[in-house]
């Protein structure tokens, strides 16, 4: 759809003139296809074309025969989907999977898998009832499922889960009817971190030299959109990436957000536009530091404003001055308001549940600028949609190299160890340090000693990075949040005692780090240490919630931030808090990560505007 109201002339079906048979159905008020805007048939509708090294094919039967032969023979194909091109291969063929991985320049991030039907899903995965309902829903998301049965090793890259989905296009069904394969890698058609390709000429130019086949069709993709990703925790579907199938369904609020544009964050960006009391969240955009992604961002923003007839009057952004989303708001020429990152996280969850009163917000993530100019990310905020008070937080630890520490978790491990052991950390004989160039270790130690490019951080995400590196699970990240994901994936079963931490106005984890070092030196299994660490994080949340209730009488707890994508942390924190009688609120309609932050931004701005506190510029 490129315009409203919804009519064929305002869709990408406009160039396809209906044949007499389709026109008769379209115009007959008694026909079930009456005014069905995409109505078409093999004679007048879009046509597929398959490009191979031998030439091109346009007959659908010949296309299916050739494509199944390529995929069954270990080949790769770029296939045009609904919102962009996707790369496909046999998910059980290790060589084919490695071809896709090399093509995308993607070393360690898992691939999604398209299964032929639910029986095929159950052949490789173990979905629960709620997970089966989610994967079979008309929205057809990718659902993270537990899996102990192996596809090709390069699909999941050592993680005990598979991102599984079922067919959602007619061509998917036709393809599985013709092949014995029941599982195909289906990953976004892009190179590295660039946006998914939607242009046919660009796809042919990019993929024809790199793939064994390129399958396209002659209908334009108007809106670029990736697959949505969800998981199920405590029997409830939780969105990790909100895109195809979920966007642009609005989120209904109890506040007037008309004319407000929320620009979102920097990573896993989504923006939000307001119309009356409806908040329209964009599809997943991605990392704005990439030029092509930023262009996608601005194009999508223009499209949403046009499509929903928004009259922008007020911009709201994050406080971080270096975010491109902040610069976008600043340069708009409109009145502009900035909100604190973690307050927006908490309010985004409150917006989903219609909460307007004081809550204890637990915001755990990687990076967000705080009021004091430091990096926050382990926050306990007493909050409502208008204001917040920082009740407690994790202790500040230097973040060596700033953003470089997110790519090299070993840097955070060194920072935590240096805090306790000083320059003597090299005498601890920890195995993970042997994988790091000694000169690099020395450089980081000198940076910490002299305070050079070492912003203080209270980030739980960076603490997860540090522990993952210490345990030898991930000392360099191949993709966003790999280190915490590796840490969660190795958790050993058993009920081990949490590590010790000191909880006051802040959370000091020095004693926990000492105990982890002791366990490493005594060769305790990494899975056992990972479980004890996670139990410690749950215990901290439990302790802080009880403390807030005793001091302020608050019984509602909101959990938000990217760290709550961790299934173990989310499940056990929610379960433990409910056991203490707390009302616990978690994300359902938008992601808990930065992909949901724009919803919090837009509601905060609306509340400020309605209360007369609006004054432009930064006011928090």
Coordinates of C-alpha atoms in Angstrom, one line a residue:
X1 CA 0.0 0.0 0.0
X2 CA 1.4 3.4 -0.9
X3 CA -1.6 5.6 -0.2
X4 CA -4.9 5.5 1.8
X5 CA -7.8 4.8 1.4
X6 CA -6.9 1.3 0.4
X7 CA -7.8 0.8 -3.2
X8 CA -6.0 -1.1 -6.0
X9 CA -4.9 2.1 -7.7
X10 CA -3.0 3.0 -4.5
X11 CA -1.2 -0.3 -4.2
X12 CA 1.6 -2.0 -6.1
X13 CA -1.0 -4.0 -8.0
X14 CA -2.0 -0.9 -9.9
X15 CA 0.1 -1.7 -13.0
X16 CA -1.6 -5.1 -13.4
X17 CA -4.7 -4.6 -15.6
X18 CA -7.3 -7.2 -14.6
X19 CA -8.4 -9.7 -17.3
X20 CA -12.1 -10.0 -18.1
X21 CA -12.6 -12.9 -15.7
X22 CA -10.9 -11.2 -12.7
X23 CA -12.6 -7.9 -13.5
X24 CA -16.0 -9.7 -13.4
X25 CA -15.2 -11.2 -10.0
X26 CA -13.9 -7.8 -8.7
X27 CA -17.0 -5.9 -9.7
X28 CA -19.6 -8.5 -8.8
X29 CA -21.0 -7.6 -5.3
X30 CA -22.1 -11.2 -4.8
X31 CA -18.6 -12.6 -5.5
X32 CA -16.3 -13.3 -2.6
X33 CA -13.6 -11.4 -4.6
X34 CA -15.7 -8.3 -4.8
X35 CA -13.3 -5.3 -4.4
X36 CA -10.5 -7.7 -3.3
X37 CA -7.7 -5.3 -4.4
X38 CA -5.0 -7.9 -5.1
X39 CA -7.3 -10.1 -7.3
X40 CA -5.3 -11.5 -10.2
X41 CA -4.7 -14.8 -12.0
X42 CA -1.9 -16.4 -14.0
X43 CA -2.9 -14.4 -17.0
X44 CA -3.0 -10.9 -15.6
X45 CA -1.1 -11.0 -12.3
X46 CA 2.6 -10.8 -11.3
X47 CA 5.0 -13.2 -13.0
X48 CA 8.0 -15.0 -11.6
X49 CA 11.4 -15.1 -13.3
X50 CA 14.3 -17.3 -12.3
X51 CA 17.8 -16.3 -13.3
X52 CA 20.6 -18.9 -13.4
X53 CA 24.0 -19.1 -15.0
X54 CA 22.4 -20.8 -17.9
X55 CA 19.8 -18.1 -18.5
X56 CA 16.3 -17.2 -17.3
X57 CA 13.0 -19.1 -16.9
X58 CA 9.5 -17.7 -16.7
X59 CA 7.3 -20.8 -16.7
X60 CA 6.4 -21.5 -13.1
X61 CA 6.6 -25.3 -13.4
X62 CA 10.1 -25.0 -15.0
X63 CA 11.1 -22.5 -12.3
X64 CA 10.0 -24.9 -9.5
X65 CA 11.8 -27.8 -11.1
X66 CA 15.1 -25.9 -11.6
X67 CA 15.0 -24.2 -8.2
X68 CA 14.4 -27.5 -6.3
X69 CA 17.2 -29.1 -8.2
X70 CA 19.6 -26.3 -7.2
X71 CA 18.6 -26.3 -3.5
X72 CA 18.6 -30.2 -3.3
X73 CA 22.1 -30.1 -4.9
X74 CA 23.5 -27.9 -2.2
X75 CA 23.1 -24.6 -4.1
X76 CA 22.0 -21.2 -2.9
X77 CA 19.3 -18.9 -4.1
X78 CA 18.1 -15.3 -3.6
X79 CA 14.3 -15.3 -3.4
X80 CA 12.1 -12.3 -3.5
X81 CA 9.7 -12.2 -0.6
X82 CA 7.0 -9.8 0.6
X83 CA 9.2 -7.2 2.1
X84 CA 12.6 -7.9 0.5
X85 CA 14.9 -10.5 -0.9
X86 CA 15.9 -13.5 1.2
X87 CA 18.8 -16.0 0.8
X88 CA 17.9 -19.7 0.9
X89 CA 19.6 -23.0 1.0
X90 CA 19.2 -26.6 2.4
X91 CA 19.4 -26.1 6.2
X92 CA 20.8 -29.7 6.6
X93 CA 23.7 -29.1 4.1
X94 CA 26.7 -27.7 5.9
X95 CA 28.5 -26.6 2.8
X96 CA 25.5 -24.7 1.5
X97 CA 25.0 -23.0 4.8
X98 CA 28.6 -21.9 4.8
X99 CA 28.2 -20.4 1.3
X100 CA 25.3 -18.3 2.7
X101 CA 27.4 -17.3 5.7
X102 CA 30.3 -16.2 3.5
X103 CA 28.0 -14.4 1.1
X104 CA 26.5 -12.3 4.0
X105 CA 29.9 -11.7 5.7
X106 CA 28.2 -13.1 8.8
X107 CA 30.6 -15.2 10.9
X108 CA 28.6 -16.3 13.9
X109 CA 25.0 -15.0 14.0
X110 CA 22.4 -17.8 13.8
X111 CA 20.2 -18.2 10.7
X112 CA 16.4 -18.5 10.7
X113 CA 14.9 -21.6 9.2
X114 CA 11.8 -22.0 7.1
X115 CA 10.1 -25.4 7.8
X116 CA 7.6 -27.0 5.4
X117 CA 5.0 -27.6 8.1
X118 CA 4.5 -28.2 11.8
X119 CA 5.6 -31.8 11.6
X120 CA 8.9 -30.6 10.2
X121 CA 9.2 -28.1 13.1
X122 CA 8.7 -30.9 15.6
X123 CA 11.2 -33.0 13.8
X124 CA 14.0 -30.6 14.8
X125 CA 12.5 -28.5 17.6
X126 CA 10.5 -29.0 20.8
X127 CA 7.8 -26.3 20.7
X128 CA 5.4 -25.9 23.6
X129 CA 1.7 -25.2 23.1
X130 CA 2.1 -21.4 23.2
X131 CA 5.1 -21.6 20.9
X132 CA 3.2 -23.7 18.4
X133 CA 0.3 -21.2 18.4
X134 CA 2.7 -18.3 17.8
X135 CA 4.6 -20.0 14.9
X136 CA 1.3 -21.0 13.2
X137 CA -0.4 -17.7 13.6
X138 CA -1.3 -15.6 10.5
X139 CA 1.5 -13.2 11.4
X140 CA 4.0 -16.0 10.7
X141 CA 6.9 -14.7 12.9
X142 CA 10.2 -16.4 13.5
X143 CA 9.9 -18.0 16.9
X144 CA 12.9 -19.0 19.0
X145 CA 12.5 -22.7 19.8
X146 CA 14.6 -25.1 21.9
X147 CA 16.3 -27.6 19.8
X148 CA 18.6 -30.5 20.6
X149 CA 18.4 -32.0 17.1
X150 CA 21.0 -30.7 14.7
X151 CA 20.5 -29.1 11.3
X152 CA 23.8 -28.1 9.7
X153 CA 26.2 -26.9 12.4
X154 CA 26.4 -23.5 10.7
X155 CA 22.7 -22.7 11.2
X156 CA 22.6 -22.2 14.9
X157 CA 26.3 -21.7 15.6
X158 CA 26.3 -23.6 18.8
X159 CA 23.2 -22.1 20.3
X160 CA 20.6 -24.6 21.6
X161 CA 17.8 -22.8 19.8
X162 CA 16.4 -22.5 16.3
X163 CA 14.7 -19.4 14.9
X164 CA 11.8 -21.3 13.2
X165 CA 9.0 -20.1 10.9
X166 CA 6.4 -21.6 8.6
X167 CA 5.6 -20.7 5.0
X168 CA 3.8 -17.4 4.6
X169 CA 3.9 -16.9 0.8
X170 CA 2.2 -19.1 -1.8
X171 CA 5.5 -19.8 -3.5
X172 CA 6.9 -21.3 -0.2
X173 CA 4.1 -23.9 -0.3
X174 CA 4.7 -24.6 -4.0
X175 CA 8.4 -25.1 -3.4
X176 CA 7.9 -27.5 -0.5
X177 CA 5.4 -29.5 -2.6
X178 CA 8.1 -30.1 -5.2
X179 CA 11.1 -30.9 -3.0
X180 CA 11.9 -33.6 -0.4
X181 CA 13.6 -30.9 1.7
X182 CA 11.7 -29.9 4.8
X183 CA 14.0 -27.2 6.2
X184 CA 15.5 -24.2 4.4
X185 CA 17.7 -21.5 5.7
X186 CA 15.8 -18.3 4.9
X187 CA 17.8 -15.2 5.9
X188 CA 17.5 -11.6 4.9
X189 CA 19.0 -10.7 1.6
X190 CA 21.6 -8.2 2.4
X191 CA 25.3 -7.9 2.8
X192 CA 26.7 -7.5 6.4
X193 CA 24.6 -4.8 8.2
X194 CA 23.0 -3.2 5.2
X195 CA 19.2 -3.1 4.9
X196 CA 17.4 -5.9 3.2
X197 CA 17.4 -5.5 -0.6
X198 CA 14.1 -4.7 -2.3
X199 CA 15.1 -3.4 -5.7
X200 CA 15.1 -6.1 -8.5
X201 CA 18.0 -4.7 -10.5
X202 CA 20.1 -4.3 -7.3
X203 CA 19.2 -7.9 -6.3
X204 CA 20.2 -9.3 -9.6
X205 CA 23.4 -7.3 -9.7
X206 CA 24.3 -8.2 -6.1
X207 CA 23.2 -11.9 -5.9
X208 CA 23.5 -13.3 -9.5
X209 CA 27.4 -13.5 -9.3
X210 CA 27.2 -14.9 -5.7
X211 CA 24.2 -17.3 -5.8
X212 CA 23.3 -20.2 -8.0
X213 CA 19.9 -18.7 -8.7
X214 CA 17.9 -15.4 -8.3
X215 CA 14.1 -15.7 -8.1
X216 CA 12.2 -12.5 -8.7
X217 CA 8.8 -11.3 -9.7
X218 CA 7.6 -8.2 -11.5
X219 CA 5.7 -6.5 -8.7
X220 CA 7.4 -3.6 -6.8
X221 CA 8.1 -3.9 -3.1
X222 CA 6.8 -0.6 -1.7
X223 CA 7.7 -1.1 2.0
X224 CA 10.9 -2.8 3.0
X225 CA 10.2 -5.1 6.0
X226 CA 12.1 -7.9 7.7
X227 CA 10.6 -11.0 9.4
X228 CA 9.4 -10.5 12.9
X229 CA 11.1 -12.4 15.7
X230 CA 9.4 -13.6 18.9
X231 CA 9.9 -15.9 21.9
X232 CA 7.6 -17.3 24.5
X233 CA 8.3 -16.8 28.2
X234 CA 5.8 -17.9 30.9
X235 CA 3.4 -18.9 28.2
X236 CA 3.3 -15.4 26.7
X237 CA 4.7 -14.3 23.3
X238 CA 7.4 -11.6 23.6
X239 CA 8.5 -9.7 20.6
X240 CA 12.2 -9.4 19.9
X241 CA 11.9 -7.8 16.5
X242 CA 8.6 -6.1 15.5
X243 CA 8.1 -6.1 11.7
X244 CA 6.2 -8.1 9.1
X245 CA 2.8 -9.2 10.4
X246 CA 2.8 -6.8 13.4
X247 CA 3.4 -3.4 11.7
X248 CA 1.7 -1.0 11.3
X249 CA -1.0 -2.2 13.8
X250 CA -1.3 0.8 16.2
X251 CA -0.8 0.7 19.9
X252 CA -3.8 2.5 21.6
X253 CA -2.9 4.9 24.4
X254 CA -4.8 6.9 27.0
X255 CA -3.0 10.1 25.9
X256 CA -3.2 12.4 22.9
X257 CA 0.0 11.8 20.9
X258 CA -1.2 13.6 17.8
X259 CA 1.6 15.2 15.8
X260 CA 4.4 13.8 17.9
X261 CA 7.3 12.0 16.2
X262 CA 9.5 9.9 18.4
X263 CA 12.9 9.1 16.7
X264 CA 13.9 6.1 18.7
X265 CA 17.5 5.0 19.6
X266 CA 20.6 4.2 17.6
X267 CA 20.7 0.4 17.5
X268 CA 17.8 -1.9 16.5
X269 CA 16.0 1.4 15.7
X270 CA 12.2 1.8 15.3
X271 CA 10.5 5.2 15.3
X272 CA 7.0 6.1 16.3
X273 CA 4.4 8.6 14.9
X274 CA 1.3 9.7 16.8
X275 CA -2.2 10.1 15.4
X276 CA -4.9 11.0 17.9
X277 CA -4.4 8.4 20.7
X278 CA -2.8 5.9 18.4
X279 CA 0.9 5.2 18.3
X280 CA 2.2 3.8 15.0
X281 CA 5.5 2.0 15.5
X282 CA 7.7 1.5 12.4
X283 CA 9.0 -1.8 11.2
X284 CA 12.5 -2.8 12.4
X285 CA 15.0 -0.4 10.9
X286 CA 18.4 -1.5 12.3
X287 CA 21.6 0.3 13.2
X288 CA 21.5 3.9 12.1
X289 CA 25.3 4.2 12.0
X290 CA 25.1 2.5 8.6
X291 CA 24.5 5.1 5.9
X292 CA 22.1 2.8 3.9
X293 CA 20.1 2.1 7.0
X294 CA 19.9 5.8 7.9
X295 CA 18.5 6.4 4.4
X296 CA 16.0 3.6 5.0
X297 CA 15.1 5.3 8.2
X298 CA 14.4 8.7 6.7
X299 CA 12.5 7.2 3.7
X300 CA 10.3 5.1 6.1
X301 CA 9.7 8.2 8.3
X302 CA 8.4 10.1 5.3
X303 CA 6.3 7.2 4.3
X304 CA 4.6 6.9 7.7
X305 CA 4.0 10.6 7.9
X306 CA 2.4 10.6 4.5
X307 CA 0.5 7.3 4.8
X308 CA -1.1 8.2 8.1
X309 CA -1.5 11.9 7.3
X310 CA 0.5 13.0 10.3
X311 CA 1.1 16.7 10.8
X312 CA 4.3 16.8 12.7
X313 CA 4.4 19.4 15.5
X314 CA 6.8 18.0 18.1
X315 CA 9.9 15.8 17.9
X316 CA 11.1 13.7 20.8
X317 CA 14.5 11.9 20.9
X318 CA 17.0 10.2 23.1
X319 CA 19.4 12.4 25.2
X320 CA 22.5 11.0 23.6
X321 CA 24.0 13.8 21.5
X322 CA 25.8 11.5 19.0
X323 CA 22.8 9.4 18.0
X324 CA 21.7 10.1 14.4
X325 CA 18.1 9.8 15.6
X326 CA 18.8 12.7 18.0
X327 CA 20.4 14.7 15.2
X328 CA 17.4 14.0 13.0
X329 CA 15.1 15.5 15.6
X330 CA 17.3 18.4 16.2
X331 CA 17.5 19.3 12.5
X332 CA 13.8 18.9 11.9
X333 CA 13.0 22.6 12.7
X334 CA 10.2 21.5 15.0
X335 CA 10.0 21.9 18.7
X336 CA 12.2 19.2 20.2
X337 CA 12.2 17.4 23.5
X338 CA 14.8 14.8 24.8
X339 CA 14.1 12.0 27.3
X340 CA 16.4 9.8 29.2
X341 CA 17.0 6.4 27.6
X342 CA 16.0 4.1 30.5
X343 CA 13.0 6.2 31.5
X344 CA 11.7 5.7 27.9
X345 CA 12.3 1.9 28.3
X346 CA 10.2 1.8 31.4
X347 CA 7.4 4.0 30.0
X348 CA 7.3 2.0 26.8
X349 CA 6.2 -1.0 28.9
X350 CA 3.9 1.1 30.9
X351 CA 2.3 2.4 27.7
X352 CA 1.5 -1.2 26.7
X353 CA -0.4 -1.9 29.9
X354 CA -2.0 1.6 30.4
X355 CA -0.1 2.3 33.6
X356 CA -0.1 5.9 34.8
X357 CA 1.0 5.5 38.5
X358 CA 4.3 5.1 40.2
X359 CA 6.1 1.9 39.5
X360 CA 9.6 0.4 40.2
X361 CA 11.1 0.2 36.8
X362 CA 14.0 -2.2 36.3
X363 CA 15.9 -1.2 33.2
X364 CA 18.8 -3.5 32.2
X365 CA 20.5 -3.0 28.9
X366 CA 23.9 -2.2 27.3
X367 CA 24.2 1.5 26.8
X368 CA 22.1 4.6 27.5
X369 CA 23.2 8.1 28.4
X370 CA 22.3 9.1 32.0
X371 CA 21.5 12.4 33.5
X372 CA 25.0 12.7 34.9
X373 CA 26.7 12.1 31.5
X374 CA 27.7 8.5 32.4
X375 CA 26.6 5.4 30.7
X376 CA 23.6 3.8 32.4
X377 CA 22.2 0.3 32.0
X378 CA 21.7 -1.3 35.4
X379 CA 18.9 1.0 36.7
X380 CA 16.2 0.8 39.3
X381 CA 13.9 3.8 38.6
X382 CA 10.8 4.9 40.6
X383 CA 8.9 6.2 37.6
X384 CA 5.6 7.4 36.1
X385 CA 5.2 8.5 32.5
X386 CA 6.1 12.1 33.4
X387 CA 9.1 11.8 35.7
X388 CA 11.5 9.4 37.4
X389 CA 13.8 9.1 40.4
X390 CA 16.9 6.9 40.3
X391 CA 16.3 4.6 43.2
X392 CA 19.5 2.5 42.8
X393 CA 21.9 1.3 40.2
X394 CA 24.9 -1.0 39.6
X395 CA 28.3 0.5 40.5
X396 CA 30.1 2.4 37.8
X397 CA 32.9 0.5 36.1
X398 CA 35.2 2.0 33.4
X399 CA 34.2 1.0 29.8
X400 CA 37.6 0.8 28.0
X401 CA 37.4 2.3 24.6
X402 CA 33.7 3.2 24.8
X403 CA 31.9 1.4 22.0
X404 CA 35.0 -0.7 21.3
X405 CA 34.2 -2.5 24.6
X406 CA 30.9 -3.7 23.1
X407 CA 32.8 -5.4 20.3
X408 CA 35.4 -6.8 22.6
X409 CA 33.9 -8.2 25.8
X410 CA 37.3 -9.1 27.1
X411 CA 37.9 -5.4 27.7
X412 CA 35.0 -5.3 30.2
X413 CA 36.3 -8.4 31.9
X414 CA 39.7 -6.7 32.3
X415 CA 37.9 -3.6 33.7
X416 CA 36.1 -5.6 36.4
X417 CA 39.2 -7.5 37.3
X418 CA 41.4 -4.4 37.4
X419 CA 38.9 -2.8 39.8
X420 CA 39.8 -5.6 42.3
X421 CA 43.2 -6.9 41.5
X422 CA 44.9 -3.9 39.8
X423 CA 47.6 -4.6 37.3
X424 CA 48.1 -8.0 38.9
X425 CA 45.3 -9.5 36.8
X426 CA 47.9 -11.1 34.5
X427 CA 49.1 -13.2 37.5
X428 CA 45.6 -14.7 38.0
X429 CA 46.4 -17.2 35.2
X430 CA 42.8 -17.0 33.7
X431 CA 42.5 -19.0 30.5
X432 CA 40.5 -16.3 28.6
X433 CA 43.4 -13.8 28.9
X434 CA 45.6 -16.2 26.9
X435 CA 43.4 -15.6 23.9
X436 CA 44.1 -11.8 24.0
X437 CA 47.3 -10.2 22.8
X438 CA 49.3 -9.2 25.9
X439 CA 50.0 -5.8 24.3
X440 CA 46.3 -5.2 23.9
X441 CA 45.8 -6.1 27.6
X442 CA 48.5 -3.6 28.6
X443 CA 46.9 -0.9 26.5
X444 CA 43.5 -1.4 28.1
X445 CA 45.1 -1.4 31.6
X446 CA 46.9 1.9 30.8
X447 CA 43.7 3.4 29.5
X448 CA 42.0 2.5 32.8
X449 CA 44.8 3.8 34.9
X450 CA 45.0 7.1 33.2
X451 CA 41.2 7.4 32.6
X452 CA 41.6 7.8 28.8
X453 CA 38.5 7.0 26.8
X454 CA 37.0 5.0 29.7
X455 CA 33.5 6.4 30.3
X456 CA 32.0 5.1 33.6
X457 CA 29.2 2.6 33.0
X458 CA 26.6 1.0 35.3
X459 CA 25.5 -1.3 32.5
X460 CA 24.2 -4.8 33.2
X461 CA 24.7 -5.6 29.5
X462 CA 28.4 -4.9 29.9
X463 CA 28.5 -7.0 33.1
X464 CA 27.1 -9.9 31.1
X465 CA 29.8 -9.3 28.5
X466 CA 32.5 -9.4 31.2
X467 CA 31.3 -12.6 32.7
X468 CA 30.9 -14.3 29.3
X469 CA 34.5 -13.3 28.5
X470 CA 35.9 -14.5 31.8
X471 CA 34.2 -17.9 31.3
X472 CA 35.9 -18.2 27.9
X473 CA 32.6 -18.1 26.0
X474 CA 33.0 -15.0 23.9
X475 CA 36.0 -12.6 24.1
X476 CA 35.1 -10.9 20.8
X477 CA 31.5 -10.4 19.6
X478 CA 30.7 -11.3 16.0
X479 CA 27.2 -9.7 16.3
X480 CA 25.2 -7.6 18.7
X481 CA 24.7 -9.2 22.1
X482 CA 26.6 -12.4 21.2
X483 CA 28.4 -12.6 24.6
X484 CA 25.3 -12.5 26.8
X485 CA 23.6 -15.0 24.4
X486 CA 26.5 -17.4 24.7
X487 CA 26.4 -17.0 28.5
X488 CA 22.7 -17.8 28.7
X489 CA 23.0 -20.7 26.2
X490 CA 25.5 -22.6 28.4
X491 CA 23.5 -22.5 31.7
X492 CA 23.7 -25.8 33.5
X493 CA 20.7 -27.4 35.1
X494 CA 20.7 -27.4 38.9
X495 CA 19.9 -25.1 41.8
X496 CA 23.2 -23.5 42.7
X497 CA 23.7 -20.8 45.3
X498 CA 23.9 -17.3 43.9
X499 CA 27.2 -15.4 44.1
X500 CA 27.5 -12.7 46.7
X501 CA 27.0 -9.0 46.0
X502 CA 26.7 -6.0 48.2
X503 CA 23.5 -4.1 47.9
X504 CA 23.1 -0.5 49.2
X505 CA 22.2 2.5 47.2
X506 CA 24.2 0.8 44.5
X507 CA 25.0 -2.8 43.6
X508 CA 28.6 -3.8 44.1
X509 CA 29.6 -7.0 42.3
X510 CA 33.3 -7.1 43.4
X511 CA 32.7 -10.1 45.7
X512 CA 30.9 -12.0 42.9
X513 CA 33.8 -11.4 40.5
X514 CA 36.2 -12.7 43.1
X515 CA 34.1 -15.9 43.5
X516 CA 33.9 -16.3 39.7
X517 CA 37.8 -16.1 39.5
X518 CA 38.0 -18.7 42.3
X519 CA 35.6 -21.0 40.4
X520 CA 37.5 -20.6 37.2
X521 CA 40.8 -21.4 38.9
X522 CA 39.2 -24.5 40.4
X523 CA 37.9 -25.6 37.0
X524 CA 34.2 -25.3 37.9
X525 CA 32.1 -26.0 34.8
X526 CA 31.2 -22.8 32.9
X527 CA 27.6 -23.8 32.8
X528 CA 27.4 -23.9 36.6
X529 CA 29.0 -20.5 36.9
X530 CA 26.7 -19.1 34.2
X531 CA 23.7 -20.4 36.2
X532 CA 25.0 -18.9 39.5
X533 CA 25.6 -15.6 37.8
X534 CA 22.0 -15.5 36.4
X535 CA 20.6 -16.5 39.8
X536 CA 22.6 -13.6 41.3
X537 CA 21.0 -11.1 38.8
X538 CA 17.5 -12.4 39.7
X539 CA 18.3 -12.1 43.4
X540 CA 19.4 -8.5 42.9
X541 CA 16.1 -7.6 41.2
X542 CA 14.1 -9.4 43.9
X543 CA 16.1 -7.7 46.7
X544 CA 15.7 -4.2 45.1
X545 CA 12.0 -4.6 44.5
X546 CA 11.4 -5.6 48.2
X547 CA 13.5 -2.6 49.3
X548 CA 11.5 -0.2 47.1
X549 CA 8.2 -1.6 48.4
X550 CA 9.4 -1.2 52.0
X551 CA 10.6 2.4 51.5
X552 CA 8.0 3.7 49.1
X553 CA 5.0 1.3 49.2
X554 CA 5.3 0.5 45.5
X555 CA 4.0 -2.9 44.5
X556 CA 4.1 -2.7 40.7
X557 CA 7.4 -3.7 39.0
X558 CA 8.1 -3.1 35.3
X559 CA 10.9 -5.0 33.5
X560 CA 12.4 -3.5 30.4
X561 CA 15.7 -3.2 28.5
X562 CA 17.5 -5.5 26.1
X563 CA 18.9 -7.7 28.8
X564 CA 15.4 -9.0 29.4
X565 CA 15.6 -10.7 26.0
X566 CA 17.4 -13.3 28.1
X567 CA 14.8 -16.0 28.6
X568 CA 16.2 -17.3 31.9
X569 CA 16.5 -13.8 33.4
X570 CA 12.9 -12.8 32.4
X571 CA 11.3 -16.1 33.4
X572 CA 12.9 -16.3 36.9
X573 CA 12.7 -12.6 37.7
X574 CA 9.0 -12.5 36.9
X575 CA 8.4 -15.8 38.7
X576 CA 10.4 -14.7 41.8
X577 CA 8.7 -11.3 42.0
X578 CA 5.2 -12.7 41.7
X579 CA 6.1 -15.1 44.5
X580 CA 6.6 -12.0 46.7
X581 CA 3.2 -10.7 45.7
X582 CA 4.4 -8.0 43.2
X583 CA 2.4 -7.1 40.1
X584 CA 4.9 -7.6 37.3
X585 CA 4.6 -6.0 33.9
X586 CA 6.7 -7.1 30.9
X587 CA 6.6 -6.3 27.2
X588 CA 4.1 -7.9 24.8
X589 CA 3.3 -5.5 22.0
X590 CA 6.8 -4.0 21.4
X591 CA 10.3 -5.3 22.1
X592 CA 11.9 -4.8 25.4
X593 CA 15.1 -3.8 23.6
X594 CA 15.7 -0.4 21.9
X595 CA 13.2 -1.4 19.2
X596 CA 10.4 -0.5 21.6
X597 CA 11.9 2.7 23.1
X598 CA 10.2 5.1 20.7
X599 CA 6.8 4.2 22.3
X600 CA 8.1 5.4 25.7
X601 CA 9.5 8.5 24.1
X602 CA 6.2 9.5 22.5
X603 CA 4.1 8.9 25.7
X604 CA 6.5 10.9 27.8
X605 CA 6.4 13.8 25.4
X606 CA 2.6 13.6 25.3
X607 CA 2.3 13.7 29.1
X608 CA 4.7 16.6 29.3
X609 CA 2.8 18.5 26.6
X610 CA -0.5 17.8 28.3
X611 CA 0.8 18.9 31.8
X612 CA 2.2 22.1 30.5
X613 CA 5.8 21.1 31.3
X614 CA 6.8 21.3 27.6
X615 CA 9.6 23.8 27.1
X616 CA 11.6 22.4 24.2
X617 CA 15.2 21.2 24.3
X618 CA 16.4 18.9 27.1
X619 CA 14.2 19.2 30.2
X620 CA 14.8 16.0 32.1

